[in-house]
Short mmCIF file of C-alpha atoms in Angstrom, two decimals:
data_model
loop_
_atom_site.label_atom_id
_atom_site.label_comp_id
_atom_site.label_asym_id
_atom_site.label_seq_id
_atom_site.Cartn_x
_atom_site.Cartn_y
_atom_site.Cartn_z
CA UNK A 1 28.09 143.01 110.87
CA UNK A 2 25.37 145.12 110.18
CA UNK A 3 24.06 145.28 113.58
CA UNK A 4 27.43 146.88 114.78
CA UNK A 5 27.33 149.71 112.09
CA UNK A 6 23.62 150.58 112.76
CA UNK A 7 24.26 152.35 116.03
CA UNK A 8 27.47 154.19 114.70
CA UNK A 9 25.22 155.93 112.14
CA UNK A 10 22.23 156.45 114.67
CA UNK A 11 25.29 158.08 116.86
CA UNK A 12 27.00 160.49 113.81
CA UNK A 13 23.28 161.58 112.76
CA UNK A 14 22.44 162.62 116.24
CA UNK A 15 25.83 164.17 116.43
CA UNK A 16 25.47 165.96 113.28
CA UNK A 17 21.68 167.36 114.07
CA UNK A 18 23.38 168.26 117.26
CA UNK A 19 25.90 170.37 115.42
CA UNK A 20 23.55 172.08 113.21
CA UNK A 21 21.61 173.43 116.23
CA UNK A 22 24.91 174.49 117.74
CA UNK A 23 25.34 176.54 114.90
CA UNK A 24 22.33 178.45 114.79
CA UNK A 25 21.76 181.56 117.15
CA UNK A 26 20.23 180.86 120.52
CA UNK A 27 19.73 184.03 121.64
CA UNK A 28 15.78 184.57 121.42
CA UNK A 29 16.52 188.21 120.02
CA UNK A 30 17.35 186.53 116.70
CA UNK A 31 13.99 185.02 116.14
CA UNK A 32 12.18 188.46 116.90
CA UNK A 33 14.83 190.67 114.72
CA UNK A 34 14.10 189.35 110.78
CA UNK A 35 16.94 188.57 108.70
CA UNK A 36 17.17 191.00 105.54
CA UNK A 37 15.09 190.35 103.55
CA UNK A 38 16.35 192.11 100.35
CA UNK A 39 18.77 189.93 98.09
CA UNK A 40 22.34 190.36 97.83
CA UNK A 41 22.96 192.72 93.98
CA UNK A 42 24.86 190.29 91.96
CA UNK A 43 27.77 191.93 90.14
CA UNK A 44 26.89 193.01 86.76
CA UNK A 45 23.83 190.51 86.85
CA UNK A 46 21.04 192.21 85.19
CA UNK A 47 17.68 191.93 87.34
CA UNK A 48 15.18 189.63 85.64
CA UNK A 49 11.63 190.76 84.51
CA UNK A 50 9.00 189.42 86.01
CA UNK A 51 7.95 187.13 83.62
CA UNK A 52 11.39 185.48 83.66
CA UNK A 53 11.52 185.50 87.43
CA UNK A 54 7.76 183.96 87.55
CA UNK A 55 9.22 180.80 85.31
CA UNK A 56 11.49 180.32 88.54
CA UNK A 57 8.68 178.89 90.12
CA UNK A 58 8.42 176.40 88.28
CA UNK A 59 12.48 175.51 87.14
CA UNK A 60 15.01 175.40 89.82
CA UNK A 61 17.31 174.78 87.00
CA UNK A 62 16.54 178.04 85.36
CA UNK A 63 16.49 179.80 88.51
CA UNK A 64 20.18 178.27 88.91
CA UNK A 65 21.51 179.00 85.59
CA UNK A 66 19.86 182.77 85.97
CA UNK A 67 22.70 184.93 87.95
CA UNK A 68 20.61 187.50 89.49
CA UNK A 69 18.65 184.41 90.58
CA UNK A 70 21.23 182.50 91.94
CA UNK A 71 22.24 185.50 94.02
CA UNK A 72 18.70 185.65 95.52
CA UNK A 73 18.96 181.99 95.87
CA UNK A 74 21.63 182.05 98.00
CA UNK A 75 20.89 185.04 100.14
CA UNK A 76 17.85 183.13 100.69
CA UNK A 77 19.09 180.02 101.91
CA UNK A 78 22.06 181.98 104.05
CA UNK A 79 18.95 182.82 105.90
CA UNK A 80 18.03 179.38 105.99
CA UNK A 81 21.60 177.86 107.23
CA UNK A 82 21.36 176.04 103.94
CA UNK A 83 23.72 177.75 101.74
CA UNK A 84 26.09 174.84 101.03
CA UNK A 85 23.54 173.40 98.95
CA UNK A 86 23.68 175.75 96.16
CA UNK A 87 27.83 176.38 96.84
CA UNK A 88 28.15 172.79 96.11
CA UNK A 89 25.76 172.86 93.35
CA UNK A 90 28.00 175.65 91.73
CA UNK A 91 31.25 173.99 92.55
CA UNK A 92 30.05 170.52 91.12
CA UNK A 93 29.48 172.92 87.92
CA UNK A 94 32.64 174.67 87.63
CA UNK A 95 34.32 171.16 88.53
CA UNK A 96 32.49 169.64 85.30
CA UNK A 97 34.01 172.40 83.20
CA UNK A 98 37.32 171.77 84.39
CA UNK A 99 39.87 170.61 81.52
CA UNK A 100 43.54 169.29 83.22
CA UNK A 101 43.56 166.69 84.95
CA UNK A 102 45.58 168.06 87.20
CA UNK A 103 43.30 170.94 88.50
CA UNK A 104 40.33 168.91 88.19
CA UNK A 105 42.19 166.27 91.01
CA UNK A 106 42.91 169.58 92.72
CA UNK A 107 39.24 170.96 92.72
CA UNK A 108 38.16 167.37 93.49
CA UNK A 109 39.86 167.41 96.82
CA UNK A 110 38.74 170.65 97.36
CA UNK A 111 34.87 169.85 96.58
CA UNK A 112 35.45 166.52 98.69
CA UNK A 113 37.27 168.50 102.19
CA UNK A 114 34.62 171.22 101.88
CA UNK A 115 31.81 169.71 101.49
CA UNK A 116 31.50 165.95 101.31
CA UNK A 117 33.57 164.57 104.02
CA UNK A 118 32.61 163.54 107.39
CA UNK A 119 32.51 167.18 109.60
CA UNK A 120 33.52 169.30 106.78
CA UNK A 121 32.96 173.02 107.17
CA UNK A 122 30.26 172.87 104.56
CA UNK A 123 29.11 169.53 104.78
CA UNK A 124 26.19 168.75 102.39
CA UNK A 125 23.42 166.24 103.77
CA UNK A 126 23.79 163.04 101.31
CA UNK A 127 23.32 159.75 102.11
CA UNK A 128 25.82 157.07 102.81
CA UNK A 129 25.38 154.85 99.67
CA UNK A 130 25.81 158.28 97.62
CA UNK A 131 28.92 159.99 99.63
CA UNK A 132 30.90 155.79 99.36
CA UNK A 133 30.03 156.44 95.37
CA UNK A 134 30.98 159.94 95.03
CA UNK A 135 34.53 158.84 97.74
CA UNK A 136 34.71 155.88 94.96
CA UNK A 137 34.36 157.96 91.97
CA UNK A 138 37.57 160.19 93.59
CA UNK A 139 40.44 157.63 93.28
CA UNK A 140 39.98 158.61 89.47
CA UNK A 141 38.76 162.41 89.43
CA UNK A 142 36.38 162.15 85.88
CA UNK A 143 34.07 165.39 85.17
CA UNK A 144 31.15 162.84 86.39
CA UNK A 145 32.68 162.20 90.05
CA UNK A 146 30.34 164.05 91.65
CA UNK A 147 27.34 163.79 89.62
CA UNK A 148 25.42 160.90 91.92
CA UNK A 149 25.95 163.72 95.17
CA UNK A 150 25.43 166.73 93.02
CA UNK A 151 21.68 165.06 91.47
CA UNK A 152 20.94 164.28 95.00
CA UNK A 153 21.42 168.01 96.61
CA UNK A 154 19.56 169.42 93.52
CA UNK A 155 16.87 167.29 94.18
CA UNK A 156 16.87 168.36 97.71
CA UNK A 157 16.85 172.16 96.82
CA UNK A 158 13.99 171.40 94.07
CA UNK A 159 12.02 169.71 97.02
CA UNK A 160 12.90 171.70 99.64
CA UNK A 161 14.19 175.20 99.48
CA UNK A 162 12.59 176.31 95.98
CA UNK A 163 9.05 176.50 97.10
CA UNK A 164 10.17 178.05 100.74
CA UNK A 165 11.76 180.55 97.96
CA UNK A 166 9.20 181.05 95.87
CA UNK A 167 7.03 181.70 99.09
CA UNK A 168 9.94 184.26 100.64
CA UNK A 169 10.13 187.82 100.07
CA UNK A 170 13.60 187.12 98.59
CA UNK A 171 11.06 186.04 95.57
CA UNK A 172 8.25 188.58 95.87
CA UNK A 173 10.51 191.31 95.35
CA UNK A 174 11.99 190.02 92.06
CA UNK A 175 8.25 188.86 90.66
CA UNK A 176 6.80 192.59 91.81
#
């Protein structure tokens, strides 16, 4: 009964936006005290020029595929509490690549307990249609298990975080 299971999800939502504003500081100090602002050095990523950096604007994909950019990326959204997005993004990739069947299964589980299941430490923000798919798709790890979840977080950074990056001094350092 559909009636039954709308109040359930009203309660987990409220329980997770409760949880997310556990986890952020609430000591006023933090709010007057910036967060750095400079990005985190990549290893052995070679800073972009400006013109290359400026196309970021534009390609979250590029930006993604770009390691001194997905550095910045993800300094950024650390500052944002958002930094699971592009962890899973990255994870989803690395899964794809994966060969045996036997580590993919293991990185599956891995992906699934960090990020997709209910109050995982990194929990991603799908919906429920997309996380029963992506639970579905598990039973038989494939490298396309996660592709419904991973679309729908990429869409949310493209949305979302990109242009809050593009606006942050993360970006203006790296276009200057």
């Amino acid at each position: 009964d559909l009636s039954l299971l709308l109040p359930r999800c009203r309660a987990k939502e409220i329980k997770m936006k409760l949880g997310t504003l556990l986890q952020k500081p609430d000591s006023t100090i933090d709010f007057i005290i910036p967060y750095p602002e400079k990005p985190e050095k990549p290893p052995k990523a070679q800073k972009p020029s400006s013109e290359e950096a400026l196309q970021w604007r534009d390609s979250l994909e590029k930006l993604l595929q770009n390691p001194y950019g997905l550095a910045s990326f993800r300094s950024f959204l650390r500052s944002e509490f958002s930094e699971e997005n592009a962890e899973f993004w990255v994870a989803c990739e690395d899964y794809k690549k994966t060969k045996s069947p036997v580590k993919m299964a293991e990185k599956a589980k891995k992906i699934y307990e960090e990020f997709i299941q209910s109050e995982a430490p990194k929990e991603v923000n799908i919906d429920h249609f997309t996380k029963a798919v992506t639970m579905k798709n598990l039973v038989e790890p494939s490298p396309t298990s996660f592709d419904m979840a991973q679309k729908r977080i990429f869409a949310l950074m493209e949305k979302d975080s990109l242009p809050r990056f593009v606006r942050s001094e993360f970006y203006h350092e790296l276009i200057k």
